[in-house]
Amino acid sequence: RQARQMLAKATVMPGAGLPDEAARAACLAAFHAAQALIFDRQGAVARTHRGVQASFNRLPHSPPLKTAAPRCRTPPSPPDPR
């Protein structure tokens, strides 16, 4: 919930002429999202930046979900017919 709230704020702030505050809010949104993932996977609560970084780095890496959107890549340009 906190991650979504901070991300919503970060989305609006640049249009209000607050780019530094938007960056700060986006960083805090990522922090809260990482905390939620750690709690979901480990049942542990990481409260500090150092704790979140250490716990997040210990999470097992899993392959992307099959339902995830494919990465967009620009197809190569066709050869020039000249």
PDB file of N, CA and C in Angstrom:
ATOM      1  N   ARG A   1       0.822  -1.186   0.000  1.00  0.00           N
ATOM      2  CA  ARG A   1       0.000   0.000   0.000  1.00  0.00           C
ATOM      3  C   ARG A   1       0.872   1.259   0.000  1.00  0.00           C
ATOM      4  N   GLN A   2       1.877   1.285   0.855  1.00  0.00           N
ATOM      5  CA  GLN A   2       2.751   2.458   0.918  1.00  0.00           C
ATOM      6  C   GLN A   2       3.498   2.660  -0.384  1.00  0.00           C
ATOM      7  N   ALA A   3       3.936   1.563  -1.007  1.00  0.00           N
ATOM      8  CA  ALA A   3       4.666   1.668  -2.272  1.00  0.00           C
ATOM      9  C   ALA A   3       3.778   2.296  -3.340  1.00  0.00           C
ATOM     10  N   ARG A   4       2.535   1.857  -3.417  1.00  0.00           N
ATOM     11  CA  ARG A   4       1.621   2.403  -4.419  1.00  0.00           C
ATOM     12  C   ARG A   4       1.332   3.879  -4.170  1.00  0.00           C
ATOM     13  N   GLN A   5       1.170   4.248  -2.906  1.00  0.00           N
ATOM     14  CA  GLN A   5       0.910   5.649  -2.571  1.00  0.00           C
ATOM     15  C   GLN A   5       2.091   6.536  -2.971  1.00  0.00           C
ATOM     16  N   MET A   6       3.304   6.095  -2.650  1.00  0.00           N
ATOM     17  CA  MET A   6       4.484   6.893  -2.977  1.00  0.00           C
ATOM     18  C   MET A   6       4.692   6.972  -4.492  1.00  0.00           C
ATOM     19  N   LEU A   7       4.413   5.874  -5.188  1.00  0.00           N
ATOM     20  CA  LEU A   7       4.556   5.879  -6.638  1.00  0.00           C
ATOM     21  C   LEU A   7       3.543   6.824  -7.281  1.00  0.00           C
ATOM     22  N   ALA A   8       2.339   6.859  -6.746  1.00  0.00           N
ATOM     23  CA  ALA A   8       1.323   7.787  -7.259  1.00  0.00           C
ATOM     24  C   ALA A   8       1.784   9.231  -7.063  1.00  0.00           C
ATOM     25  N   LYS A   9       2.358   9.526  -5.911  1.00  0.00           N
ATOM     26  CA  LYS A   9       2.875  10.876  -5.661  1.00  0.00           C
ATOM     27  C   LYS A   9       4.015  11.202  -6.616  1.00  0.00           C
ATOM     28  N   ALA A  10       4.905  10.233  -6.815  1.00  0.00           N
ATOM     29  CA  ALA A  10       6.065  10.452  -7.685  1.00  0.00           C
ATOM     30  C   ALA A  10       5.639  10.717  -9.123  1.00  0.00           C
ATOM     31  N   THR A  11       4.526  10.158  -9.534  1.00  0.00           N
ATOM     32  CA  THR A  11       4.042  10.334 -10.894  1.00  0.00           C
ATOM     33  C   THR A  11       3.525  11.752 -11.126  1.00  0.00           C
ATOM     34  N   VAL A  12       2.950  12.357 -10.090  1.00  0.00           N
ATOM     35  CA  VAL A  12       2.349  13.677 -10.217  1.00  0.00           C
ATOM     36  C   VAL A  12       3.368  14.799 -10.042  1.00  0.00           C
ATOM     37  N   MET A  13       4.368  14.586  -9.227  1.00  0.00           N
ATOM     38  CA  MET A  13       5.298  15.652  -8.839  1.00  0.00           C
ATOM     39  C   MET A  13       6.064  16.313  -9.991  1.00  0.00           C
ATOM     40  N   PRO A  14       6.544  15.582 -10.986  1.00  0.00           N
ATOM     41  CA  PRO A  14       7.287  16.269 -12.051  1.00  0.00           C
ATOM     42  C   PRO A  14       6.444  17.331 -12.766  1.00  0.00           C
ATOM     43  N   GLY A  15       5.164  17.044 -12.960  1.00  0.00           N
ATOM     44  CA  GLY A  15       4.279  18.004 -13.610  1.00  0.00           C
ATOM     45  C   GLY A  15       4.052  19.247 -12.763  1.00  0.00           C
ATOM     46  N   ALA A  16       4.285  19.125 -11.462  1.00  0.00           N
ATOM     47  CA  ALA A  16       4.127  20.259 -10.551  1.00  0.00           C
ATOM     48  C   ALA A  16       5.450  20.990 -10.356  1.00  0.00           C
ATOM     49  N   GLY A  17       6.461  20.617 -11.137  1.00  0.00           N
ATOM     50  CA  GLY A  17       7.752  21.287 -11.035  1.00  0.00           C
ATOM     51  C   GLY A  17       8.573  20.835  -9.843  1.00  0.00           C
ATOM     52  N   LEU A  18       8.385  19.594  -9.422  1.00  0.00           N
ATOM     53  CA  LEU A  18       9.102  19.068  -8.263  1.00  0.00           C
ATOM     54  C   LEU A  18       9.876  17.795  -8.633  1.00  0.00           C
ATOM     55  N   PRO A  19      10.851  17.881  -9.533  1.00  0.00           N
ATOM     56  CA  PRO A  19      11.545  16.668  -9.976  1.00  0.00           C
ATOM     57  C   PRO A  19      12.359  15.991  -8.876  1.00  0.00           C
ATOM     58  N   ASP A  20      12.993  16.760  -7.996  1.00  0.00           N
ATOM     59  CA  ASP A  20      13.781  16.151  -6.920  1.00  0.00           C
ATOM     60  C   ASP A  20      12.887  15.390  -5.953  1.00  0.00           C
ATOM     61  N   GLU A  21      11.749  15.971  -5.621  1.00  0.00           N
ATOM     62  CA  GLU A  21      10.814  15.311  -4.727  1.00  0.00           C
ATOM     63  C   GLU A  21      10.227  14.060  -5.378  1.00  0.00           C
ATOM     64  N   ALA A  22      10.013  14.116  -6.697  1.00  0.00           N
ATOM     65  CA  ALA A  22       9.502  12.959  -7.430  1.00  0.00           C
ATOM     66  C   ALA A  22      10.504  11.814  -7.376  1.00  0.00           C
ATOM     67  N   ALA A  23      11.780  12.125  -7.545  1.00  0.00           N
ATOM     68  CA  ALA A  23      12.820  11.094  -7.481  1.00  0.00           C
ATOM     69  C   ALA A  23      12.877  10.477  -6.086  1.00  0.00           C
ATOM     70  N   ARG A  24      12.775  11.326  -5.072  1.00  0.00           N
ATOM     71  CA  ARG A  24      12.782  10.839  -3.695  1.00  0.00           C
ATOM     72  C   ARG A  24      11.586   9.922  -3.428  1.00  0.00           C
ATOM     73  N   ALA A  25      10.407  10.336  -3.909  1.00  0.00           N
ATOM     74  CA  ALA A  25       9.198   9.535  -3.711  1.00  0.00           C
ATOM     75  C   ALA A  25       9.291   8.200  -4.457  1.00  0.00           C
ATOM     76  N   ALA A  26       9.874   8.219  -5.665  1.00  0.00           N
ATOM     77  CA  ALA A  26      10.038   6.972  -6.429  1.00  0.00           C
ATOM     78  C   ALA A  26      10.994   6.022  -5.724  1.00  0.00           C
ATOM     79  N   CYS A  27      12.060   6.571  -5.151  1.00  0.00           N
ATOM     80  CA  CYS A  27      13.015   5.747  -4.404  1.00  0.00           C
ATOM     81  C   CYS A  27      12.350   5.136  -3.180  1.00  0.00           C
ATOM     82  N   LEU A  28      11.549   5.929  -2.487  1.00  0.00           N
ATOM     83  CA  LEU A  28      10.841   5.427  -1.309  1.00  0.00           C
ATOM     84  C   LEU A  28       9.811   4.373  -1.709  1.00  0.00           C
ATOM     85  N   ALA A  29       9.182   4.540  -2.865  1.00  0.00           N
ATOM     86  CA  ALA A  29       8.238   3.536  -3.360  1.00  0.00           C
ATOM     87  C   ALA A  29       8.947   2.210  -3.604  1.00  0.00           C
ATOM     88  N   ALA A  30      10.141   2.270  -4.193  1.00  0.00           N
ATOM     89  CA  ALA A  30      10.917   1.041  -4.430  1.00  0.00           C
ATOM     90  C   ALA A  30      11.316   0.394  -3.111  1.00  0.00           C
ATOM     91  N   PHE A  31      11.685   1.210  -2.122  1.00  0.00           N
ATOM     92  CA  PHE A  31      12.052   0.705  -0.805  1.00  0.00           C
ATOM     93  C   PHE A  31      10.869  -0.048  -0.181  1.00  0.00           C
ATOM     94  N   HIS A  32       9.687   0.555  -0.216  1.00  0.00           N
ATOM     95  CA  HIS A  32       8.509  -0.093   0.366  1.00  0.00           C
ATOM     96  C   HIS A  32       8.115  -1.356  -0.408  1.00  0.00           C
ATOM     97  N   ALA A  33       8.283  -1.333  -1.724  1.00  0.00           N
ATOM     98  CA  ALA A  33       7.979  -2.520  -2.525  1.00  0.00           C
ATOM     99  C   ALA A  33       8.939  -3.658  -2.175  1.00  0.00           C
ATOM    100  N   ALA A  34      10.214  -3.327  -1.994  1.00  0.00           N
ATOM    101  CA  ALA A  34      11.198  -4.342  -1.603  1.00  0.00           C
ATOM    102  C   ALA A  34      10.874  -4.890  -0.213  1.00  0.00           C
ATOM    103  N   GLN A  35      10.492  -4.017   0.712  1.00  0.00           N
ATOM    104  CA  GLN A  35      10.100  -4.476   2.049  1.00  0.00           C
ATOM    105  C   GLN A  35       8.940  -5.465   1.963  1.00  0.00           C
ATOM    106  N   ALA A  36       7.950  -5.150   1.145  1.00  0.00           N
ATOM    107  CA  ALA A  36       6.784  -6.021   1.001  1.00  0.00           C
ATOM    108  C   ALA A  36       7.172  -7.373   0.406  1.00  0.00           C
ATOM    109  N   LEU A  37       8.054  -7.360  -0.589  1.00  0.00           N
ATOM    110  CA  LEU A  37       8.494  -8.612  -1.203  1.00  0.00           C
ATOM    111  C   LEU A  37       9.271  -9.460  -0.206  1.00  0.00           C
ATOM    112  N   ILE A  38      10.131  -8.836   0.568  1.00  0.00           N
ATOM    113  CA  ILE A  38      10.903  -9.557   1.584  1.00  0.00           C
ATOM    114  C   ILE A  38       9.958 -10.187   2.603  1.00  0.00           C
ATOM    115  N   PHE A  39       8.978  -9.423   3.051  1.00  0.00           N
ATOM    116  CA  PHE A  39       8.027  -9.956   4.024  1.00  0.00           C
ATOM    117  C   PHE A  39       7.231 -11.104   3.425  1.00  0.00           C
ATOM    118  N   ASP A  40       6.822 -10.955   2.161  1.00  0.00           N
ATOM    119  CA  ASP A  40       6.051 -12.003   1.495  1.00  0.00           C
ATOM    120  C   ASP A  40       6.856 -13.283   1.340  1.00  0.00           C
ATOM    121  N   ARG A  41       8.117 -13.167   0.977  1.00  0.00           N
ATOM    122  CA  ARG A  41       8.948 -14.345   0.713  1.00  0.00           C
ATOM    123  C   ARG A  41       9.569 -14.949   1.971  1.00  0.00           C
ATOM    124  N   GLN A  42       9.950 -14.096   2.940  1.00  0.00           N
ATOM    125  CA  GLN A  42      10.699 -14.589   4.102  1.00  0.00           C
ATOM    126  C   GLN A  42       9.945 -14.459   5.415  1.00  0.00           C
ATOM    127  N   GLY A  43       8.885 -13.676   5.434  1.00  0.00           N
ATOM    128  CA  GLY A  43       8.167 -13.444   6.675  1.00  0.00           C
ATOM    129  C   GLY A  43       8.934 -12.544   7.629  1.00  0.00           C
ATOM    130  N   ALA A  44       9.975 -11.910   7.127  1.00  0.00           N
ATOM    131  CA  ALA A  44      10.816 -11.041   7.952  1.00  0.00           C
ATOM    132  C   ALA A  44      10.527  -9.587   7.610  1.00  0.00           C
ATOM    133  N   VAL A  45      10.761  -8.726   8.595  1.00  0.00           N
ATOM    134  CA  VAL A  45      10.565  -7.297   8.388  1.00  0.00           C
ATOM    135  C   VAL A  45      11.928  -6.617   8.393  1.00  0.00           C
ATOM    136  N   ALA A  46      12.301  -6.050   7.263  1.00  0.00           N
ATOM    137  CA  ALA A  46      13.553  -5.293   7.157  1.00  0.00           C
ATOM    138  C   ALA A  46      13.190  -3.819   7.286  1.00  0.00           C
ATOM    139  N   ARG A  47      13.781  -3.132   8.247  1.00  0.00           N
ATOM    140  CA  ARG A  47      13.378  -1.755   8.528  1.00  0.00           C
ATOM    141  C   ARG A  47      14.354  -0.699   8.021  1.00  0.00           C
ATOM    142  N   THR A  48      15.613  -1.042   7.875  1.00  0.00           N
ATOM    143  CA  THR A  48      16.602  -0.061   7.452  1.00  0.00           C
ATOM    144  C   THR A  48      16.971  -0.291   5.988  1.00  0.00           C
ATOM    145  N   HIS A  49      17.586   0.722   5.371  1.00  0.00           N
ATOM    146  CA  HIS A  49      18.023   0.557   3.980  1.00  0.00           C
ATOM    147  C   HIS A  49      19.029  -0.586   3.873  1.00  0.00           C
ATOM    148  N   ARG A  50      19.950  -0.632   4.812  1.00  0.00           N
ATOM    149  CA  ARG A  50      20.946  -1.708   4.794  1.00  0.00           C
ATOM    150  C   ARG A  50      20.278  -3.074   4.949  1.00  0.00           C
ATOM    151  N   GLY A  51      19.300  -3.163   5.844  1.00  0.00           N
ATOM    152  CA  GLY A  51      18.584  -4.426   6.046  1.00  0.00           C
ATOM    153  C   GLY A  51      17.794  -4.837   4.822  1.00  0.00           C
ATOM    154  N   VAL A  52      17.150  -3.865   4.167  1.00  0.00           N
ATOM    155  CA  VAL A  52      16.389  -4.169   2.959  1.00  0.00           C
ATOM    156  C   VAL A  52      17.331  -4.627   1.852  1.00  0.00           C
ATOM    157  N   GLN A  53      18.445  -3.936   1.676  1.00  0.00           N
ATOM    158  CA  GLN A  53      19.398  -4.325   0.635  1.00  0.00           C
ATOM    159  C   GLN A  53      19.934  -5.729   0.875  1.00  0.00           C
ATOM    160  N   ALA A  54      20.330  -6.018   2.111  1.00  0.00           N
ATOM    161  CA  ALA A  54      20.891  -7.335   2.415  1.00  0.00           C
ATOM    162  C   ALA A  54      19.845  -8.427   2.234  1.00  0.00           C
ATOM    163  N   SER A  55      18.642  -8.206   2.750  1.00  0.00           N
ATOM    164  CA  SER A  55      17.585  -9.222   2.635  1.00  0.00           C
ATOM    165  C   SER A  55      17.162  -9.407   1.185  1.00  0.00           C
ATOM    166  N   PHE A  56      17.063  -8.319   0.445  1.00  0.00           N
ATOM    167  CA  PHE A  56      16.656  -8.401  -0.956  1.00  0.00           C
ATOM    168  C   PHE A  56      17.694  -9.173  -1.768  1.00  0.00           C
ATOM    169  N   ASN A  57      18.971  -8.919  -1.489  1.00  0.00           N
ATOM    170  CA  ASN A  57      20.035  -9.626  -2.211  1.00  0.00           C
ATOM    171  C   ASN A  57      20.079 -11.106  -1.888  1.00  0.00           C
ATOM    172  N   ARG A  58      19.549 -11.506  -0.743  1.00  0.00           N
ATOM    173  CA  ARG A  58      19.515 -12.924  -0.378  1.00  0.00           C
ATOM    174  C   ARG A  58      18.312 -13.659  -0.955  1.00  0.00           C
ATOM    175  N   LEU A  59      17.358 -12.935  -1.491  1.00  0.00           N
ATOM    176  CA  LEU A  59      16.188 -13.602  -2.070  1.00  0.00           C
ATOM    177  C   LEU A  59      16.624 -14.436  -3.265  1.00  0.00           C
ATOM    178  N   PRO A  60      16.063 -15.630  -3.393  1.00  0.00           N
ATOM    179  CA  PRO A  60      16.423 -16.435  -4.564  1.00  0.00           C
ATOM    180  C   PRO A  60      15.912 -15.766  -5.835  1.00  0.00           C
ATOM    181  N   HIS A  61      16.736 -15.815  -6.853  1.00  0.00           N
ATOM    182  CA  HIS A  61      16.337 -15.245  -8.132  1.00  0.00           C
ATOM    183  C   HIS A  61      15.441 -16.242  -8.832  1.00  0.00           C
ATOM    184  N   SER A  62      14.335 -15.769  -9.307  1.00  0.00           N
ATOM    185  CA  SER A  62      13.419 -16.654 -10.009  1.00  0.00           C
ATOM    186  C   SER A  62      13.222 -16.143 -11.424  1.00  0.00           C
ATOM    187  N   PRO A  63      12.899 -17.044 -12.338  1.00  0.00           N
ATOM    188  CA  PRO A  63      12.681 -16.603 -13.716  1.00  0.00           C
ATOM    189  C   PRO A  63      11.447 -15.712 -13.792  1.00  0.00           C
ATOM    190  N   PRO A  64      11.346 -14.876 -14.809  1.00  0.00           N
ATOM    191  CA  PRO A  64      10.166 -14.023 -14.946  1.00  0.00           C
ATOM    192  C   PRO A  64       8.907 -14.862 -15.137  1.00  0.00           C
ATOM    193  N   LEU A  65       7.791 -14.327 -14.739  1.00  0.00           N
ATOM    194  CA  LEU A  65       6.521 -15.027 -14.912  1.00  0.00           C
ATOM    195  C   LEU A  65       6.212 -15.200 -16.389  1.00  0.00           C
ATOM    196  N   LYS A  66       5.538 -16.291 -16.708  1.00  0.00           N
ATOM    197  CA  LYS A  66       5.175 -16.522 -18.106  1.00  0.00           C
ATOM    198  C   LYS A  66       4.150 -15.504 -18.579  1.00  0.00           C
ATOM    199  N   THR A  67       3.425 -14.902 -17.635  1.00  0.00           N
ATOM    200  CA  THR A  67       2.413 -13.923 -18.014  1.00  0.00           C
ATOM    201  C   THR A  67       2.990 -12.525 -18.163  1.00  0.00           C
ATOM    202  N   ALA A  68       4.279 -12.380 -17.868  1.00  0.00           N
ATOM    203  CA  ALA A  68       4.898 -11.054 -17.974  1.00  0.00           C
ATOM    204  C   ALA A  68       4.925 -10.618 -19.430  1.00  0.00           C
ATOM    205  N   ALA A  69       4.798  -9.339 -19.632  1.00  0.00           N
ATOM    206  CA  ALA A  69       4.823  -8.796 -20.993  1.00  0.00           C
ATOM    207  C   ALA A  69       6.212  -8.991 -21.587  1.00  0.00           C
ATOM    208  N   PRO A  70       6.298  -9.390 -22.834  1.00  0.00           N
ATOM    209  CA  PRO A  70       7.610  -9.562 -23.455  1.00  0.00           C
ATOM    210  C   PRO A  70       8.295  -8.215 -23.613  1.00  0.00           C
ATOM    211  N   ARG A  71       9.592  -8.235 -23.597  1.00  0.00           N
ATOM    212  CA  ARG A  71      10.350  -7.000 -23.797  1.00  0.00           C
ATOM    213  C   ARG A  71      10.210  -6.570 -25.248  1.00  0.00           C
ATOM    214  N   CYS A  72      10.003  -5.310 -25.416  1.00  0.00           N
ATOM    215  CA  CYS A  72       9.859  -4.772 -26.772  1.00  0.00           C
ATOM    216  C   CYS A  72      11.236  -4.513 -27.363  1.00  0.00           C
ATOM    217  N   ARG A  73      11.423  -4.977 -28.537  1.00  0.00           N
ATOM    218  CA  ARG A  73      12.668  -4.721 -29.251  1.00  0.00           C
ATOM    219  C   ARG A  73      12.315  -4.205 -30.621  1.00  0.00           C
ATOM    220  N   THR A  74      13.050  -3.250 -31.063  1.00  0.00           N
ATOM    221  CA  THR A  74      12.825  -2.705 -32.386  1.00  0.00           C
ATOM    222  C   THR A  74      13.382  -3.684 -33.412  1.00  0.00           C
ATOM    223  N   PRO A  75      12.553  -4.093 -34.359  1.00  0.00           N
ATOM    224  CA  PRO A  75      13.063  -5.017 -35.373  1.00  0.00           C
ATOM    225  C   PRO A  75      14.081  -4.313 -36.245  1.00  0.00           C
ATOM    226  N   PRO A  76      15.016  -5.081 -36.807  1.00  0.00           N
ATOM    227  CA  PRO A  76      16.007  -4.453 -37.680  1.00  0.00           C
ATOM    228  C   PRO A  76      15.317  -3.839 -38.914  1.00  0.00           C
ATOM    229  N   SER A  77      15.897  -2.777 -39.393  1.00  0.00           N
ATOM    230  CA  SER A  77      15.348  -2.120 -40.589  1.00  0.00           C
ATOM    231  C   SER A  77      15.613  -2.999 -41.794  1.00  0.00           C
ATOM    232  N   PRO A  78      14.660  -3.018 -42.742  1.00  0.00           N
ATOM    233  CA  PRO A  78      14.909  -3.808 -43.954  1.00  0.00           C
ATOM    234  C   PRO A  78      16.025  -3.182 -44.775  1.00  0.00           C
ATOM    235  N   PRO A  79      16.710  -3.996 -45.556  1.00  0.00           N
ATOM    236  CA  PRO A  79      17.813  -3.446 -46.362  1.00  0.00           C
ATOM    237  C   PRO A  79      17.281  -2.429 -47.367  1.00  0.00           C
ATOM    238  N   ASP A  80      18.114  -1.467 -47.651  1.00  0.00           N
ATOM    239  CA  ASP A  80      17.760  -0.425 -48.619  1.00  0.00           C
ATOM    240  C   ASP A  80      17.724  -1.052 -50.015  1.00  0.00           C
ATOM    241  N   PRO A  81      16.598  -0.926 -50.758  1.00  0.00           N
ATOM    242  CA  PRO A  81      16.476  -1.602 -52.059  1.00  0.00           C
ATOM    243  C   PRO A  81      17.332  -0.985 -53.159  1.00  0.00           C
ATOM    244  N   ARG A  82      18.051   0.064 -52.903  1.00  0.00           N
ATOM    245  CA  ARG A  82      18.843   0.709 -53.964  1.00  0.00           C
ATOM    246  C   ARG A  82      20.001  -0.106 -54.386  1.00  0.00           C
TER     247      ARG A  82
END
